[in-house]
Amino acid sequence: MMASVLISAGTIASVSMPLEAVRQSTPISSAILDLPVLLAVTWVTPVAGAVLGASILAPLVALWFLKLRRRRRIVSSTLLWTRSLADLRANTPFQRIRFSWLLVLQILAVIAIALALAQPEAEGFGSSGGRHVILVDRSASMNTVESTSDSGEELSEPTTRLALAKLAAKERVSELLGGGWFSARASEVMVVAFGSRAEIRAPFTDSVSALEAAIDSINPTDESTQLAEAMQLSRAFTSELNRNDARGEIADIPAERPPTIELYSDGRIADLASLALREGEGVLYHRVGNAERNLAVVAVSAERPPDSADRVQVFAAVLNPRSEPAKVTLQLAINGTVRSVTPEPIAIPAASNIDGQFVPGRAQVVFRPIEQPTDAAIEVAIVEDDALRDDDSALIIVPPAKRLSLLHVGSDGFLVRTLLEGLPVERFVSMSLAEFDALAAAGGTAGYDVVVLDGVAPKVLPSGCYLALGAAPPVEGLTVFGGHEGVYPRVARDEHPLFRSASIDELFVSKLVAIQPDKRFEILAESAEGPMIVALDRSDLHLVYVAFDPLDSNWPFQRSFVNFIANAIDHLGRAGDSVIGRSLVPGEAIAFRLPAGSRDGEIELPDGSKTACAIDADGNLTWGPVQLAGLHRIGFTPPGGGARESRLVGVNIGDADEARIDPLESLDIGTTQVQGISVAESRRGALWPWVLFAGLLLVLIEWWSYQRQIRV
Amino acid sequence: MTQVKPLRKLDDLLDSRLMSKLDAIDVMSRKIFSGKLQGERRSRRRGQSVEFADFRPYVHGDDLRFVDWNIFGRLDKLFLKMFLEEEDLSLVIAVDTSASMRVGNPDAFDYARRVAMALGYVGLVNQHRVSLVGFSQGRVERASNLRGRRKAADIAQWLLTLEPEGASGFEEAMRLVGTSRSGRGVMIVLSDFLFPEGFEKGLSMVAGRGFDLFALQVLAPQVVDPTREGGVTGDLLLVDSETGVETEITVTPELLRLYRDRLDRLCGALRGYCTRRDIVHMVVESSTPVETLMLEYLRRRGLLR
C-alpha cells in the first residue's frame, strides 16, 4: 500500500494548484513541499489529522505508562525467570536486532497509520479545508456523450459529460462536507454554473443537501465556454471591499485566504488566455470526459437566387477538429422533412497546427437549389453519429419569397437611385422630398417596404423602414451637433448582416455629420470622432442611418457600397417578417418586434418545453439568453385576437472551440499551468481510508500473531 | 488440580506399608567411617567384633584379653589379635525449609519431609545414628543422634513441626553442619537448590569434610515444566516466594524455552559440580512416589541396598 501511494504520487508529476496556493492552504505540508515526489501529495485536513493524531497518540503514550493488570503468581524463585527474561529482552543499548515478524508488522502498521493521518489523496487532490468554489461547465461540449469512463471502463449507459461532472462535483461536496472525523474542519462551498454566462447556483454554504440540489439543478446548454465571468463571480464572494483605501477609492481586495476553485470541465475554454490567477488563488481542474470523435456543422446560410426567388440555395460549412481526415454525409431538411442528402460522403481534411495555431479541417458544402416559395426552417445535419450530437446540425430560417416595394426620396441622388434601380424589387418609385412629405401627410408611405432618404430629411418620419443617407432624419433620440471632416471608420460590427461582404475598412469620409444617438440606437460603425452608421429598431420604426453622404466619401468607388445598400434594403425589407433570417448563437437574446398590441407570448424550446415571455405594449419581445441550440418557436396572439401566430428563431452552436471535445490535459491560466485530474481519479479520491484500513489490518494481524505466539 | 493431604502424623509421612518394605533395606555408604558407638557397620577401627583383622605386637597397656595365647605358646612372644570394629553409621539428613520448597503441587517441602522420614526410618532400623537438620535463612533446626526404631516417632514429630519460611541460608547451614558434626557418615541434602547466591559454597562446606554426600534436588512439577497444571500462562506478575521480588512476564513459547534452558543449565551445573566433588546428585520431582524413589531410584544410585 505504501509503495503504491508513493508510486502513484510520483507519477502525477505536477500539482494542480499553484505552489504558493498549496503552501497557503496546507500549512502543515508546506515544509516538505519542495520534495518533488511529495508535491503531488496533498494533506487534506491537516488540523483534523493533527487532532486525530493527538487523540490516538495520547492514549497510545498513556498505554505505555499504564501497567497491564497481571495475575499474581507465587513461584519458588524468580531466578530462572529473570534470567530468561534477560535473555529475551535487550539488555544492552547496542545489540544485534533480532528478526521478528511482530516487529515488522508493527513498523508497517505505524507507517500506514502515520500515512493515513497525513491523508494522502490520489492525483493531487486539493485541500478540503477553507472555502471551495465549484465551477461546473455547462457549455455545449459538456453535452458530449461518453460511453467509457476516464479510466477506460465501459459505463453502464452512455452519459453526458455534464452528468459525470455533476456526479463528481456532488461526491466532492460530500467529501468536503460529508462530516466524520476527517471532515471536521468544515468547508464552505459555493456552486457556480457557467457557459457563456455564469450563474451562482448556491452561495457559500456548508449544507450538503443545498449544494447537491444546486448541482442537480444545473441543466445542459449549448453555450460557448467563458470562464472569466465565473471567476469574477467567485472572487466577488471572496473579496472584501477596501473602503479605506488611501486614495479614497473603493477596491476589492482578496480575502485573507482565497478559496480553492474546483473546475469541472473538459478544458475547452474560449477566454482562457485572458485569465490570470490572483496571488494565492488555487485551481483544481477536474478533467471530464475522454471522447474525441466529433464533427460539427459550424455555419449554414441560404439565399434565394435573384433569378429564381421561389427557390432556396443552402450553403453549409463542416468542421473536423481531429487530427485525422474524416468523411461525412450531410442531409438537408426543410421544416423537418429531409429533402436532400449529399450523394457522396464529403471529405474533410484533418486539423492542423500552423505556427502554433490550431486550424480545424473545414469543408464547404453547397446544396442544389430547392423549390421553397414559403418561409421555412432549414436544417443541415450530419448523418453519422458522433460523441456530440448538438453541433451536428445547424438551422437557418428562410423568409418567404417576397419582392420588395422600394421608395427613393431625393431628386439629386442619381448614384443611389441608379443603384436601387438595379435591385430585384417588385416596385421602385423615386420622388422628391416635397412629394414624400405630402405622401407622408396623407399616410401613403405604408405601401412601401423600404424608404431610402437620399440626402434629404423629411419633416416627419411615419412608421416604416428607412435607409437614410447623409441628412439626419427627424427621429427622437438622434441629436445633430455639427460635423467632422476627414474621418476613417475605427470600429464596425462586421458580423451584422449589413456588413455581409461589405467591409468598410478602406472607407474615407471627408464630411461626417456629428450625431449623438441615445441608447436605443445601435452603433454599427464609428470613427474616432463619432458614430458613422447607426440603426434603430423600434416597434414602429426601423432605421439605418449613414451619417455621411456617400458622395462625400470614397465609398461609391468600392464594391462594399453596393453590397451595403443591398444588404440594408434586404435587412429593412425583412423586418417584421414572420421569420427571423439571422440565426442566433446560444447566449444571445431573442429580441424582435411583433405587431403592437400582441400578447400572450410563449416560446417553445428545442427540447419541447414551453415558457411564457413578455411582450410590451409596442410589441417588443425580448427573451433570453437562449441556452439551447435548435428551433425556437415564439407563439403570440396578434392584436385584436384571432388565431395565434408564430415566429421562428434558429439557434446554432457554430463554435469551433466547442466542436473540439477532446479534453485538455492541463490549463494554462496566465503563467500557471494547472494539471487536470480526471473525474475517475477524482472519484477514486482519497487514499487515506485505504491506508488506514491497511494499517488497522496490520495491527489485527500483529495481534493475531502475538496471540498465536503466546498460546502455549 | 489434585490437592495433597497435609502432613499431620507419622502415617502421613510414612505409611506402614512402605515402612515394612523399608525394614529390609539399609543405608549404604561408599566410604567406611568411624562411628561413636558399637554398631552394625564395619568400622575402620579395630575393635571387638568377631571378624579378624590382623596381629600386632603387644605393648604395655594393651588389654590382655586380646592376647593370642596360642601364638605366645609357639613363639613365646605376646601378640595381640585385632578384630574389625563394628560401629554405628552417622546419617545426616538436611532438609531445606526455605519458602521456595512450599511452592508447587505437590510441593517439594512435603515431599522432602516424607523422603527424610523414610530415610531416617531406614537409618533408625539399621541402628545408625540419625541426625536431621532443617535449614533456612537464619534458622537451623536439628534433631541429633537418634537411634533405634523407637525414635521414628521423634523424627516424625520433628519433621511435622518444620515450617518453611524465608530464604534458604544454605551456605550458613552447611557451614554449621560441617563444623559441628558429631560423627562422619552419610549426608543427604534435600533441597531445590534454587539459591540466588548459588550452591557451590554451601556444598563445599560439607563436601570435603568426610561426608558421603548425596544431593537430592527436589523440584515441584511446575518448576520443571511451568506449563503443567497450575503453571504459568498469559501475562503474570511472578512473586519470588523467598525474596518477594516481583517479575512481570508474558509467557511465550520463546520465554518457556529459555526458562527450560536455564533450568537445564542450573541442574547441569549442579550435576557437574557434584561429579567433581564425588557427590551423588539426583533430581527428583515431588510428584514421584516416595516408594519408587526409595526402593528403586536410590537403590540404583547406591544410597540404599
Tab-separated table of C-alpha atoms in Angstrom, chain A residues 67-85 87-89 98 706 708-712, chain B residues 100 103 223 226 230-233 235-241 246-254 256 258-259 262-263:
chain	number	residue	atom	x	y	z
A	67	LYS	CA	0.620	-1.210	33.753
A	68	LEU	CA	-1.040	-4.263	32.496
A	69	ARG	CA	-3.203	-5.858	35.157
A	70	ARG	CA	-1.323	-9.082	35.612
A	71	ARG	CA	-2.241	-12.089	37.676
A	72	ARG	CA	-0.019	-12.586	40.673
A	73	ARG	CA	1.623	-15.949	40.848
A	74	ILE	CA	3.954	-17.063	43.611
A	75	VAL	CA	6.802	-19.155	42.326
A	76	SER	CA	9.627	-20.866	44.145
A	77	SER	CA	12.094	-18.493	42.696
A	78	THR	CA	12.061	-15.828	40.031
A	79	LEU	CA	15.699	-16.516	39.477
A	80	LEU	CA	15.241	-18.582	36.363
A	81	TRP	CA	12.503	-16.332	35.008
A	82	THR	CA	14.541	-13.191	35.480
A	83	ARG	CA	17.476	-14.690	33.715
A	84	SER	CA	15.257	-15.984	30.923
A	85	LEU	CA	13.692	-12.565	30.505
A	87	ASP	CA	17.884	-13.352	27.548
A	88	LEU	CA	14.692	-12.373	25.820
A	89	ARG	CA	14.938	-8.640	26.282
A	98	ARG	CA	16.578	-9.982	16.403
A	706	TYR	CA	1.085	-12.246	19.057
A	708	ARG	CA	-0.670	-17.228	18.421
A	709	GLN	CA	2.814	-16.913	19.798
A	710	ILE	CA	1.803	-16.667	23.420
A	711	ARG	CA	-0.604	-19.546	23.138
A	712	VAL	CA	1.242	-22.403	24.982
B	100	SER	CA	10.630	-21.937	47.900
B	103	VAL	CA	5.565	-23.924	46.070
B	223	VAL	CA	9.116	-25.824	38.367
B	226	PRO	CA	5.819	-24.283	34.095
B	230	GLY	CA	-1.435	-24.797	37.832
B	231	GLY	CA	1.529	-23.457	35.942
B	232	VAL	CA	2.053	-20.100	34.288
B	233	THR	CA	0.190	-18.775	31.250
B	235	ASP	CA	0.532	-12.111	31.497
B	236	LEU	CA	1.707	-12.706	35.052
B	237	LEU	CA	3.306	-10.963	37.923
B	238	LEU	CA	5.632	-13.557	39.390
B	239	VAL	CA	6.426	-13.173	43.072
B	240	ASP	CA	9.504	-14.832	44.465
B	241	SER	CA	8.372	-16.923	47.446
B	246	GLU	CA	8.260	-9.323	41.573
B	247	THR	CA	8.858	-10.064	37.934
B	248	GLU	CA	6.429	-9.249	35.116
B	249	ILE	CA	6.354	-11.807	32.394
B	250	THR	CA	4.295	-12.609	29.361
B	251	VAL	CA	4.508	-16.294	28.788
B	252	THR	CA	5.578	-17.066	25.287
B	253	PRO	CA	6.980	-20.233	23.809
B	254	GLU	CA	10.279	-18.443	23.465
B	256	LEU	CA	9.396	-21.006	28.157
B	258	LEU	CA	14.591	-20.017	27.617
B	259	TYR	CA	13.308	-20.965	31.074
B	262	ARG	CA	18.018	-22.044	32.234
B	263	LEU	CA	16.718	-24.829	34.440
